[in-house]
Amino acid sequence: MIPPSNLTFQDNLDPADWVAYRDTAAGFLQHLLEWVQHAPARPVWQEIPPSLKSQITDEVLPIDGEEISSICREFIDRILPYGPGNLHPRFFGWVNGAGTPTGILSEMASATLNANLGGRDHSAVYIERCVLNWCKEIFGFSSASSGILTSGTSMATLCALAIARTTAVGDIRRSGLQRHARQLVAYTSAEAHISVTKAIELLGIGRDNLRLIPTDASFQMDLSALERAIKKDLAENRQPFAVVGTIGTVNTGAIDDCVEISRICRKYDLWFHIDGAFGAWASLTEDHSSLRDGIACSDSIAADFHKWLHVPYDGGCLLVKDERVHYETFSTSQPYLARTGRGLGAGHPWFCDYGPELSRGFRGLKVWFLLKEKGIGRVSSSIAKNCAQAKFLEEMVQLSPSLELMAPTQLNIVCFRYNDYDSDDGELNKINSEIVTRLQESGLAAPSTTILHGKLAIRVSIVNHRTSIEDLESLISYVERIAAEPLRRIVA
Ligand SMILES: *Cc1c(COP(=O)(O)O)cnc(C)c1O
């Protein structure tokens, strides 16, 4: 046998010079940690120069490799400065976690083990089980309940509603849903996250069969409207099967009355899923500990680690009270994936039997690192701090003659707008949108916007453990300063 030319059987993809490699790696890590340390001193966000966008996008496929040191340098010079901004204490957009240095270490550790969490018998599996046990304890689920780590709440909610569908119609994995006699219907609030709609679409139920129940003045689901909608669907011979409640809506941080929703679900025999993406973690704080009552009444809950827990993207979890129906919905058997009593094929039950994916990354490790390092004490006090900061900002808005509060602040989100009490709503929408764009482009602060009852609001979501009261005072003064610029002419 002659090896193909230029190839030797000694070749592999490891470094030729391990010592030099380790030096480069140590220097790189040093740089990354310093980058995080000094994040507050940089602009919140800066646009990537257009030429750099195309240079990055259109780079030719490398045929011959280059030195790792030059790739690290390129990352530092061209990629790192133009990130999404969520490390910065004045990043207030959407709901993004701020990360921690420990996130960097844990991701490196996870890549070192390079574990596939589909199943089998190895240490990473036990870390994921441990993290799930901690989540069960946090959310008051019994140890008999099941769970799985997911890419986030979208995936967790998709899985939860698939399990709810199994509960409602039995095993349709062979026959599909077409043979099912009655139209399935689900319910959520008009303020619910779009991932609920997507899940209903993907499950073949169709979004016309997701009822978006109106909300009250605090943006919580109107429960008499919910019950009326259920009764109407029953009267018209459809099959209600699930209600999704939200703890912490993305628009305003509104919290549905989960205890009451669960009563309605018991009455009509419906699955009750909670989207607790970020808000569910507030149940760890003293002020919001009563959220645990509602969570305990649910059949399943989805929550994210990459938001208020600051674990690096991505990571979330699904917990399910009924382990059996969870397993029934996703379990498979394949000779190639034989579960055995001993050896690497042991470690039953396998996570691939509790979700759609076979190969799964080691998401548990970064959660394990974070919770061990900070403890629940520090995690919950950083969440409580953000809620207190939101109350402070709400007061500042109420004290300002030119700012108008647009929604009650229930958790960590404050929605307000600049109002000169001279322009109509259409003009104010344009002015406030321009204020937010200028804030982002200046790199001073990065809130986002939303629409509440047709009015555009500056939306400040405080999820960052680095945010201080001074950052919020600065935000208000930046908004007032930009509003004093000749905005009307520009937006006209
Ligand atoms: C972020 C969020 C989601 C979606 O979660 P992902 O982790 O982004 O998939 C769903 N619901 C709420 C309330 C959210 O904040």
Short mmCIF file of C-alpha atoms and ligand atoms in Angstrom, two decimals:
data_model
loop_
_atom_site.label_atom_id
_atom_site.label_comp_id
_atom_site.label_asym_id
_atom_site.label_seq_id
_atom_site.Cartn_x
_atom_site.Cartn_y
_atom_site.Cartn_z
CA MET A 1 0.00 0.00 0.00
CA ILE A 2 1.29 3.42 -0.95
CA PRO A 3 -0.14 6.42 0.93
CA PRO A 4 -1.60 9.17 -1.29
CA SER A 5 1.06 11.74 -2.15
CA ASN A 6 1.74 14.45 0.45
CA LEU A 7 0.03 12.36 3.12
CA THR A 8 1.71 10.48 5.87
CA PHE A 9 -0.09 8.23 8.29
CA GLN A 10 1.63 10.12 11.11
CA ASP A 11 -0.30 13.31 10.27
CA ASN A 12 -3.04 14.45 12.62
CA LEU A 13 -4.77 17.74 13.43
CA ASP A 14 -2.99 18.40 16.73
CA PRO A 15 -0.24 21.06 16.98
CA ALA A 16 3.22 20.08 15.81
CA ASP A 17 4.69 22.17 18.62
CA TRP A 18 2.59 21.81 21.76
CA VAL A 19 4.77 24.15 23.82
CA ALA A 20 4.40 27.06 21.39
CA TYR A 21 0.69 26.31 21.11
CA ARG A 22 0.20 26.48 24.86
CA ASP A 23 1.98 29.85 25.00
CA THR A 24 -0.26 31.27 22.28
CA ALA A 25 -3.34 29.89 24.01
CA ALA A 26 -2.37 31.39 27.38
CA GLY A 27 -1.82 34.80 25.80
CA PHE A 28 -5.13 34.59 23.97
CA LEU A 29 -7.06 33.71 27.13
CA GLN A 30 -5.36 36.58 28.95
CA HIS A 31 -6.52 38.94 26.22
CA LEU A 32 -10.12 37.68 26.30
CA LEU A 33 -10.38 38.11 30.06
CA GLU A 34 -8.99 41.65 29.84
CA TRP A 35 -11.54 42.37 27.15
CA VAL A 36 -14.37 41.44 29.52
CA GLN A 37 -12.79 43.36 32.40
CA HIS A 38 -12.64 46.58 30.38
CA ALA A 39 -16.02 46.23 28.61
CA PRO A 40 -17.61 49.17 30.52
CA ALA A 41 -14.96 51.60 29.19
CA ARG A 42 -15.80 50.92 25.54
CA PRO A 43 -18.79 52.07 23.45
CA VAL A 44 -21.82 49.85 24.00
CA TRP A 45 -21.94 49.00 20.30
CA GLN A 46 -20.27 50.13 17.10
CA GLU A 47 -21.24 49.25 13.58
CA ILE A 48 -18.88 46.99 11.65
CA PRO A 49 -17.28 49.03 8.85
CA PRO A 50 -19.05 47.94 5.62
CA SER A 51 -15.78 46.92 3.96
CA LEU A 52 -15.00 44.66 6.91
CA LYS A 53 -18.46 43.06 6.71
CA SER A 54 -17.76 41.94 3.17
CA GLN A 55 -14.15 40.98 3.90
CA ILE A 56 -15.37 38.66 6.64
CA THR A 57 -18.32 37.29 4.70
CA ASP A 58 -16.54 36.73 1.40
CA GLU A 59 -13.23 35.30 2.57
CA VAL A 60 -12.15 32.49 0.27
CA LEU A 61 -12.14 28.93 1.52
CA PRO A 62 -8.68 28.32 3.01
CA ILE A 63 -6.77 25.58 1.22
CA ASP A 64 -3.59 25.74 3.23
CA GLY A 65 -3.88 26.54 6.90
CA GLU A 66 -2.20 29.35 8.83
CA GLU A 67 -0.67 29.70 12.28
CA ILE A 68 -3.09 29.67 15.21
CA SER A 69 -1.44 32.85 16.54
CA SER A 70 -2.43 34.80 13.44
CA ILE A 71 -6.03 33.55 13.65
CA CYS A 72 -6.23 34.63 17.30
CA ARG A 73 -4.83 38.06 16.33
CA GLU A 74 -7.38 38.41 13.54
CA PHE A 75 -10.20 37.54 15.93
CA ILE A 76 -8.96 40.16 18.41
CA ASP A 77 -8.60 42.89 15.77
CA ARG A 78 -11.57 42.30 13.50
CA ILE A 79 -14.27 40.36 15.34
CA LEU A 80 -14.07 41.17 19.05
CA PRO A 81 -14.60 44.97 18.71
CA TYR A 82 -17.88 44.58 16.83
CA GLY A 83 -19.89 42.30 19.10
CA PRO A 84 -23.56 42.73 19.98
CA GLY A 85 -22.80 44.88 23.04
CA ASN A 86 -24.52 42.86 25.75
CA LEU A 87 -21.43 42.72 27.96
CA HIS A 88 -21.78 46.45 28.49
CA PRO A 89 -23.60 47.84 31.55
CA ARG A 90 -25.62 50.26 29.37
CA PHE A 91 -26.89 47.54 27.03
CA PHE A 92 -30.65 47.55 27.67
CA GLY A 93 -32.01 45.97 24.49
CA TRP A 94 -34.15 42.84 24.16
CA VAL A 95 -33.30 40.33 26.94
CA ASN A 96 -29.64 39.38 26.66
CA GLY A 97 -27.40 37.92 29.32
CA ALA A 98 -24.15 39.75 30.05
CA GLY A 99 -21.86 36.74 30.40
CA THR A 100 -19.13 36.20 32.99
CA PRO A 101 -15.42 35.32 32.80
CA THR A 102 -16.39 31.93 34.21
CA GLY A 103 -18.47 31.41 31.08
CA ILE A 104 -15.23 31.57 29.08
CA LEU A 105 -13.49 29.03 31.29
CA SER A 106 -16.44 26.65 31.31
CA GLU A 107 -16.79 26.72 27.52
CA MET A 108 -13.11 25.85 27.22
CA ALA A 109 -13.52 23.04 29.71
CA SER A 110 -16.54 21.73 27.85
CA ALA A 111 -14.70 21.75 24.51
CA THR A 112 -11.86 19.86 26.15
CA LEU A 113 -14.10 16.94 27.05
CA ASN A 114 -15.93 17.27 23.70
CA ALA A 115 -18.77 15.22 25.12
CA ASN A 116 -21.87 14.18 23.21
CA LEU A 117 -24.81 14.33 25.60
CA GLY A 118 -27.11 12.16 23.51
CA GLY A 119 -26.46 9.43 26.03
CA ARG A 120 -24.04 6.72 27.17
CA ASP A 121 -22.11 6.47 30.39
CA HIS A 122 -19.69 9.31 31.02
CA SER A 123 -19.20 12.16 33.48
CA ALA A 124 -20.91 14.87 31.41
CA VAL A 125 -24.24 13.01 31.62
CA TYR A 126 -24.12 13.22 35.41
CA ILE A 127 -23.40 16.96 35.28
CA GLU A 128 -26.51 17.52 33.12
CA ARG A 129 -28.55 15.42 35.56
CA CYS A 130 -27.17 17.46 38.46
CA VAL A 131 -28.06 20.75 36.73
CA LEU A 132 -31.57 19.44 36.02
CA ASN A 133 -31.93 18.45 39.68
CA TRP A 134 -30.94 21.97 40.70
CA CYS A 135 -33.53 23.40 38.29
CA LYS A 136 -36.19 21.09 39.73
CA GLU A 137 -35.33 22.32 43.21
CA ILE A 138 -35.39 25.98 42.10
CA PHE A 139 -38.78 25.61 40.43
CA GLY A 140 -40.34 23.23 42.97
CA PHE A 141 -40.63 20.24 40.63
CA SER A 142 -40.38 16.81 42.30
CA SER A 143 -37.40 14.54 41.69
CA ALA A 144 -39.73 12.19 39.76
CA SER A 145 -40.26 14.84 37.08
CA SER A 146 -38.11 14.80 33.96
CA GLY A 147 -36.16 17.42 32.11
CA ILE A 148 -33.65 18.19 29.42
CA LEU A 149 -31.31 21.04 28.62
CA THR A 150 -32.11 22.77 25.34
CA SER A 151 -30.74 25.53 23.14
CA GLY A 152 -33.24 27.89 24.75
CA THR A 153 -36.87 28.53 25.53
CA SER A 154 -38.02 28.28 21.90
CA MET A 155 -36.84 24.68 21.72
CA ALA A 156 -38.07 23.88 25.23
CA THR A 157 -41.55 25.21 24.43
CA LEU A 158 -41.67 23.28 21.16
CA CYS A 159 -40.85 20.09 23.06
CA ALA A 160 -43.36 20.91 25.83
CA LEU A 161 -46.19 21.40 23.35
CA ALA A 162 -45.24 18.17 21.55
CA ILE A 163 -45.58 16.38 24.90
CA ALA A 164 -48.89 18.16 25.54
CA ARG A 165 -50.07 16.94 22.12
CA THR A 166 -49.17 13.34 23.03
CA THR A 167 -51.17 13.73 26.23
CA ALA A 168 -54.19 15.02 24.31
CA VAL A 169 -54.31 12.65 21.36
CA GLY A 170 -52.17 9.65 22.37
CA ASP A 171 -49.35 8.26 20.30
CA ILE A 172 -49.58 9.75 16.81
CA ARG A 173 -45.96 9.08 15.92
CA ARG A 174 -46.97 6.44 13.41
CA SER A 175 -50.27 7.77 12.05
CA GLY A 176 -49.58 11.51 12.18
CA LEU A 177 -52.10 14.12 13.18
CA GLN A 178 -54.23 14.00 10.01
CA ARG A 179 -56.21 11.02 11.26
CA HIS A 180 -57.10 12.78 14.50
CA ALA A 181 -60.81 13.64 14.45
CA ARG A 182 -61.02 16.98 16.24
CA GLN A 183 -59.05 20.17 15.64
CA LEU A 184 -56.57 20.81 18.45
CA VAL A 185 -56.56 24.34 19.92
CA ALA A 186 -54.07 26.06 22.22
CA TYR A 187 -54.24 29.34 24.13
CA THR A 188 -51.74 31.99 25.12
CA SER A 189 -51.83 35.72 25.69
CA ALA A 190 -51.55 38.36 23.00
CA GLU A 191 -48.30 39.38 24.72
CA ALA A 192 -46.78 35.87 24.48
CA HIS A 193 -43.46 35.31 22.75
CA ILE A 194 -43.53 34.41 19.05
CA SER A 195 -41.85 31.07 19.85
CA VAL A 196 -45.25 29.80 21.06
CA THR A 197 -46.75 30.52 17.65
CA LYS A 198 -43.80 28.89 15.90
CA ALA A 199 -44.15 25.75 18.01
CA ILE A 200 -47.86 25.47 17.18
CA GLU A 201 -47.05 25.90 13.48
CA LEU A 202 -44.28 23.28 13.55
CA LEU A 203 -46.45 20.76 15.38
CA GLY A 204 -48.93 20.78 12.51
CA ILE A 205 -51.67 22.43 14.56
CA GLY A 206 -51.63 25.67 12.61
CA ARG A 207 -51.46 29.14 14.08
CA ASP A 208 -55.15 29.78 13.30
CA ASN A 209 -55.70 27.34 16.15
CA LEU A 210 -53.66 29.29 18.66
CA ARG A 211 -55.94 31.74 20.43
CA LEU A 212 -54.14 34.94 21.39
CA ILE A 213 -56.14 35.95 24.46
CA PRO A 214 -56.34 39.70 25.09
CA THR A 215 -54.52 41.23 28.05
CA ASP A 216 -55.61 43.66 30.77
CA ALA A 217 -54.12 47.05 31.68
CA SER A 218 -51.02 45.35 33.20
CA PHE A 219 -50.55 43.24 30.04
CA GLN A 220 -51.57 40.02 31.85
CA MET A 221 -53.76 37.43 30.18
CA ASP A 222 -57.48 38.17 30.71
CA LEU A 223 -58.62 34.94 32.31
CA SER A 224 -62.35 35.38 31.79
CA ALA A 225 -61.60 35.85 28.09
CA LEU A 226 -59.51 32.66 28.26
CA GLU A 227 -62.36 30.66 29.73
CA ARG A 228 -64.85 32.07 27.22
CA ALA A 229 -62.54 31.09 24.35
CA ILE A 230 -62.18 27.53 25.68
CA LYS A 231 -65.96 27.16 26.06
CA LYS A 232 -66.55 28.46 22.55
CA ASP A 233 -64.08 25.98 21.04
CA LEU A 234 -65.66 23.11 22.98
CA ALA A 235 -69.13 24.16 21.86
CA GLU A 236 -67.91 24.16 18.27
CA ASN A 237 -66.49 20.65 18.66
CA ARG A 238 -62.80 21.56 18.66
CA GLN A 239 -60.35 20.04 21.17
CA PRO A 240 -58.62 22.52 23.50
CA PHE A 241 -55.36 20.91 24.66
CA ALA A 242 -52.90 23.43 26.12
CA VAL A 243 -52.49 26.87 27.66
CA VAL A 244 -49.14 28.67 27.67
CA GLY A 245 -48.76 31.22 30.47
CA THR A 246 -45.86 33.66 30.62
CA ILE A 247 -43.80 34.76 33.59
CA GLY A 248 -42.08 37.85 32.26
CA THR A 249 -43.29 38.86 28.80
CA VAL A 250 -40.70 40.33 26.48
CA ASN A 251 -42.57 43.59 25.94
CA THR A 252 -43.18 44.69 29.51
CA GLY A 253 -42.15 41.87 31.87
CA ALA A 254 -45.81 41.11 32.62
CA ILE A 255 -46.62 38.04 34.72
CA ASP A 256 -49.70 35.95 34.02
CA ASP A 257 -51.69 34.65 36.99
CA CYS A 258 -50.37 31.11 36.78
CA VAL A 259 -52.23 29.76 39.81
CA GLU A 260 -55.53 30.81 38.26
CA ILE A 261 -54.55 29.55 34.78
CA SER A 262 -53.72 26.16 36.30
CA ARG A 263 -57.22 26.02 37.86
CA ILE A 264 -58.76 26.60 34.46
CA CYS A 265 -56.48 23.95 32.97
CA ARG A 266 -57.54 21.38 35.60
CA LYS A 267 -61.19 22.21 35.01
CA TYR A 268 -60.98 21.58 31.26
CA ASP A 269 -58.20 18.96 31.41
CA LEU A 270 -55.61 21.05 29.51
CA TRP A 271 -51.82 20.98 29.65
CA PHE A 272 -50.38 24.04 31.37
CA HIS A 273 -46.98 25.13 30.10
CA ILE A 274 -45.13 28.15 31.48
CA ASP A 275 -42.80 30.27 29.35
CA GLY A 276 -40.50 31.49 32.10
CA ALA A 277 -37.59 32.32 29.78
CA PHE A 278 -36.14 35.02 32.00
CA GLY A 279 -38.92 35.87 34.45
CA ALA A 280 -39.09 32.47 36.15
CA TRP A 281 -35.68 33.11 37.74
CA ALA A 282 -37.17 36.07 39.62
CA SER A 283 -38.87 33.42 41.79
CA LEU A 284 -35.44 33.10 43.46
CA THR A 285 -35.81 36.58 44.95
CA GLU A 286 -37.70 37.46 48.10
CA ASP A 287 -39.98 39.98 46.39
CA HIS A 288 -41.10 37.51 43.75
CA SER A 289 -40.96 34.25 45.72
CA SER A 290 -44.74 33.86 45.32
CA LEU A 291 -44.08 33.07 41.62
CA ARG A 292 -43.14 29.61 42.87
CA ASP A 293 -46.81 28.93 43.67
CA GLY A 294 -47.81 29.30 40.03
CA ILE A 295 -44.79 27.40 38.73
CA ALA A 296 -45.56 24.49 41.05
CA CYS A 297 -49.04 24.20 39.44
CA SER A 298 -47.70 23.87 35.88
CA ASP A 299 -47.24 20.68 33.85
CA SER A 300 -44.03 21.98 32.26
CA ILE A 301 -41.80 25.03 32.35
CA ALA A 302 -39.21 26.47 29.97
CA ALA A 303 -36.45 28.81 31.17
CA ASP A 304 -33.20 30.18 29.77
CA PHE A 305 -29.73 30.14 31.29
CA HIS A 306 -28.39 32.59 28.70
CA LYS A 307 -30.51 35.51 29.90
CA TRP A 308 -30.73 36.29 33.60
CA LEU A 309 -28.21 33.60 34.59
CA HIS A 310 -25.54 35.06 32.26
CA VAL A 311 -24.38 31.68 31.01
CA PRO A 312 -22.84 32.00 27.52
CA TYR A 313 -25.21 31.40 24.60
CA ASP A 314 -26.90 29.12 24.22
CA GLY A 315 -28.70 27.23 26.94
CA GLY A 316 -32.13 26.71 28.42
CA CYS A 317 -34.10 23.96 30.08
CA LEU A 318 -37.39 22.16 29.98
CA LEU A 319 -38.89 20.50 33.04
CA VAL A 320 -41.87 18.15 32.75
CA LYS A 321 -43.93 16.74 35.63
CA ASP A 322 -45.00 13.58 33.78
CA GLU A 323 -41.78 11.71 32.92
CA ARG A 324 -43.67 8.92 31.15
CA VAL A 325 -45.37 11.05 28.52
CA HIS A 326 -42.14 12.99 28.00
CA TYR A 327 -40.34 9.71 27.24
CA GLU A 328 -43.21 8.44 25.06
CA THR A 329 -43.01 11.54 22.89
CA PHE A 330 -39.32 11.27 22.01
CA SER A 331 -37.93 7.81 22.78
CA THR A 332 -36.52 5.62 20.02
CA SER A 333 -34.66 2.36 19.69
CA GLN A 334 -32.01 1.62 17.08
CA PRO A 335 -29.58 -1.31 16.99
CA TYR A 336 -26.73 1.14 16.33
CA LEU A 337 -27.65 2.98 19.54
CA ALA A 338 -28.11 -0.08 21.72
CA ARG A 339 -28.51 0.69 25.40
CA THR A 340 -26.55 -1.78 27.44
CA GLY A 341 -26.23 -2.61 31.11
CA ARG A 342 -22.44 -2.23 31.15
CA GLY A 343 -19.71 -0.43 29.23
CA LEU A 344 -20.09 2.84 27.33
CA GLY A 345 -23.59 1.89 26.15
CA ALA A 346 -24.94 2.03 29.71
CA GLY A 347 -26.04 5.18 31.55
CA HIS A 348 -29.76 4.72 30.87
CA PRO A 349 -31.95 6.76 30.52
CA TRP A 350 -30.36 8.60 27.61
CA PHE A 351 -31.14 12.24 26.94
CA CYS A 352 -31.83 11.53 23.27
CA ASP A 353 -35.02 9.83 24.46
CA TYR A 354 -36.29 13.13 25.90
CA GLY A 355 -35.85 15.49 22.97
CA PRO A 356 -35.55 15.65 19.19
CA GLU A 357 -31.74 15.71 18.99
CA LEU A 358 -29.30 12.82 19.09
CA SER A 359 -25.97 14.63 19.31
CA ARG A 360 -26.13 17.26 22.03
CA GLY A 361 -23.47 19.62 23.35
CA PHE A 362 -22.32 19.82 26.95
CA ARG A 363 -24.56 22.74 27.95
CA GLY A 364 -24.78 21.68 31.57
CA LEU A 365 -21.16 22.42 32.35
CA LYS A 366 -21.39 26.20 32.00
CA VAL A 367 -24.45 26.25 34.27
CA TRP A 368 -22.69 23.99 36.77
CA PHE A 369 -19.60 26.26 36.82
CA LEU A 370 -21.69 29.39 37.27
CA LEU A 371 -23.97 28.08 40.01
CA LYS A 372 -21.07 26.53 41.92
CA GLU A 373 -19.01 29.70 41.71
CA LYS A 374 -21.73 32.26 42.53
CA GLY A 375 -24.18 30.11 44.48
CA ILE A 376 -27.90 30.76 44.32
CA GLY A 377 -27.36 33.59 46.81
CA ARG A 378 -25.38 35.81 44.46
CA VAL A 379 -27.38 34.85 41.39
CA SER A 380 -30.64 35.81 43.08
CA SER A 381 -29.25 39.05 44.52
CA SER A 382 -28.10 40.15 41.07
CA ILE A 383 -31.65 39.50 39.79
CA ALA A 384 -33.13 41.38 42.76
CA LYS A 385 -30.74 44.26 42.05
CA ASN A 386 -31.98 44.52 38.44
CA CYS A 387 -35.62 44.58 39.62
CA ALA A 388 -34.84 47.32 42.14
CA GLN A 389 -33.01 49.27 39.43
CA ALA A 390 -36.08 49.00 37.18
CA LYS A 391 -38.21 50.50 39.98
CA PHE A 392 -35.67 53.31 40.33
CA LEU A 393 -35.76 54.01 36.60
CA GLU A 394 -39.56 53.94 36.64
CA GLU A 395 -39.52 56.63 39.34
CA MET A 396 -37.05 58.74 37.37
CA VAL A 397 -39.34 58.52 34.34
CA GLN A 398 -42.34 59.54 36.42
CA LEU A 399 -40.45 62.52 37.84
CA SER A 400 -39.37 63.79 34.43
CA PRO A 401 -41.80 66.27 32.83
CA SER A 402 -40.81 65.19 29.30
CA LEU A 403 -40.99 61.40 29.80
CA GLU A 404 -44.10 59.28 29.93
CA LEU A 405 -44.32 55.79 31.47
CA MET A 406 -45.94 53.37 29.00
CA ALA A 407 -46.49 50.26 31.14
CA PRO A 408 -46.33 49.33 34.82
CA THR A 409 -42.93 47.89 35.77
CA GLN A 410 -43.45 44.40 37.14
CA LEU A 411 -39.99 42.91 36.89
CA ASN A 412 -36.94 44.38 35.16
CA ILE A 413 -38.41 46.08 32.07
CA VAL A 414 -39.29 49.77 31.92
CA CYS A 415 -41.19 51.10 28.90
CA PHE A 416 -41.43 54.83 28.44
CA ARG A 417 -41.32 57.49 25.75
CA TYR A 418 -40.28 61.05 25.28
CA ASN A 419 -43.39 63.22 24.98
CA ASP A 420 -43.37 66.95 24.17
CA TYR A 421 -47.17 67.03 24.56
CA ASP A 422 -47.30 68.86 21.24
CA SER A 423 -46.82 66.06 18.67
CA ASP A 424 -49.38 63.39 17.83
CA ASP A 425 -48.74 59.68 18.39
CA GLY A 426 -47.48 59.14 14.84
CA GLU A 427 -44.88 61.87 15.24
CA LEU A 428 -43.93 60.68 18.71
CA ASN A 429 -43.39 57.18 17.34
CA LYS A 430 -40.88 58.56 14.83
CA ILE A 431 -39.16 60.79 17.38
CA ASN A 432 -38.75 57.99 19.93
CA SER A 433 -37.55 55.56 17.31
CA GLU A 434 -34.94 58.13 16.24
CA ILE A 435 -33.85 58.66 19.85
CA VAL A 436 -33.20 54.94 20.26
CA THR A 437 -31.30 54.68 16.97
CA ARG A 438 -29.12 57.66 17.92
CA LEU A 439 -28.44 56.19 21.35
CA GLN A 440 -27.32 52.94 19.75
CA GLU A 441 -25.23 54.58 17.03
CA SER A 442 -23.50 56.88 19.51
CA GLY A 443 -22.45 53.85 21.55
CA LEU A 444 -23.71 55.61 24.70
CA ALA A 445 -26.50 53.19 25.53
CA ALA A 446 -28.51 50.51 23.76
CA PRO A 447 -32.18 50.21 24.69
CA SER A 448 -34.59 48.73 22.11
CA THR A 449 -38.15 49.66 21.16
CA THR A 450 -41.53 48.01 21.25
CA ILE A 451 -45.10 48.91 20.35
CA LEU A 452 -47.67 49.10 23.15
CA HIS A 453 -51.29 49.80 22.14
CA GLY A 454 -49.99 51.24 18.87
CA LYS A 455 -47.51 53.58 20.57
CA LEU A 456 -43.77 53.14 20.20
CA ALA A 457 -42.00 52.84 23.54
CA ILE A 458 -38.34 53.03 24.48
CA ARG A 459 -37.88 49.67 26.11
CA VAL A 460 -35.22 49.33 28.81
CA SER A 461 -34.64 45.77 29.88
CA ILE A 462 -32.24 45.54 32.81
CA VAL A 463 -30.72 42.05 32.86
CA ASN A 464 -27.09 43.04 33.27
CA HIS A 465 -25.23 42.31 36.50
CA ARG A 466 -22.79 45.13 35.60
CA THR A 467 -25.45 47.87 35.37
CA SER A 468 -25.27 50.56 38.06
CA ILE A 469 -27.65 53.31 39.13
CA GLU A 470 -25.26 55.80 37.43
CA ASP A 471 -25.79 53.95 34.14
CA LEU A 472 -29.54 54.52 34.47
CA GLU A 473 -29.09 58.19 35.36
CA SER A 474 -26.84 58.55 32.31
CA LEU A 475 -29.47 56.89 30.13
CA ILE A 476 -32.13 59.39 31.19
CA SER A 477 -29.83 62.34 30.60
CA TYR A 478 -28.80 61.00 27.14
CA VAL A 479 -32.47 60.61 26.19
CA GLU A 480 -33.27 64.13 27.34
CA ARG A 481 -30.22 65.51 25.55
CA ILE A 482 -31.05 63.79 22.24
CA ALA A 483 -34.68 64.85 22.55
CA ALA A 484 -33.48 68.46 22.77
CA GLU A 485 -31.77 68.10 19.37
CA PRO A 486 -33.84 69.24 16.36
CA LEU A 487 -35.46 65.83 15.98
CA ARG A 488 -38.71 66.95 14.44
CA ARG A 489 -37.00 68.30 11.35
CA ILE A 490 -35.01 65.13 10.93
CA VAL A 491 -37.89 62.72 11.26
CA ALA A 492 -40.33 64.82 9.23
C1 LIG B 1 -36.16 34.94 24.95
C2 LIG B 1 -37.54 34.50 25.18
C3 LIG B 1 -38.08 33.40 24.50
C4 LIG B 1 -37.28 32.64 23.47
O1 LIG B 1 -36.21 32.02 24.10
P1 LIG B 1 -34.90 31.62 23.29
O2 LIG B 1 -33.99 31.16 24.36
O3 LIG B 1 -34.44 32.87 22.61
O4 LIG B 1 -35.26 30.56 22.33
C5 LIG B 1 -39.36 33.02 24.77
N1 LIG B 1 -40.10 33.69 25.67
C6 LIG B 1 -39.64 34.76 26.34
C7 LIG B 1 -40.52 35.43 27.34
C8 LIG B 1 -38.33 35.20 26.11
O5 LIG B 1 -37.85 36.25 26.79
#
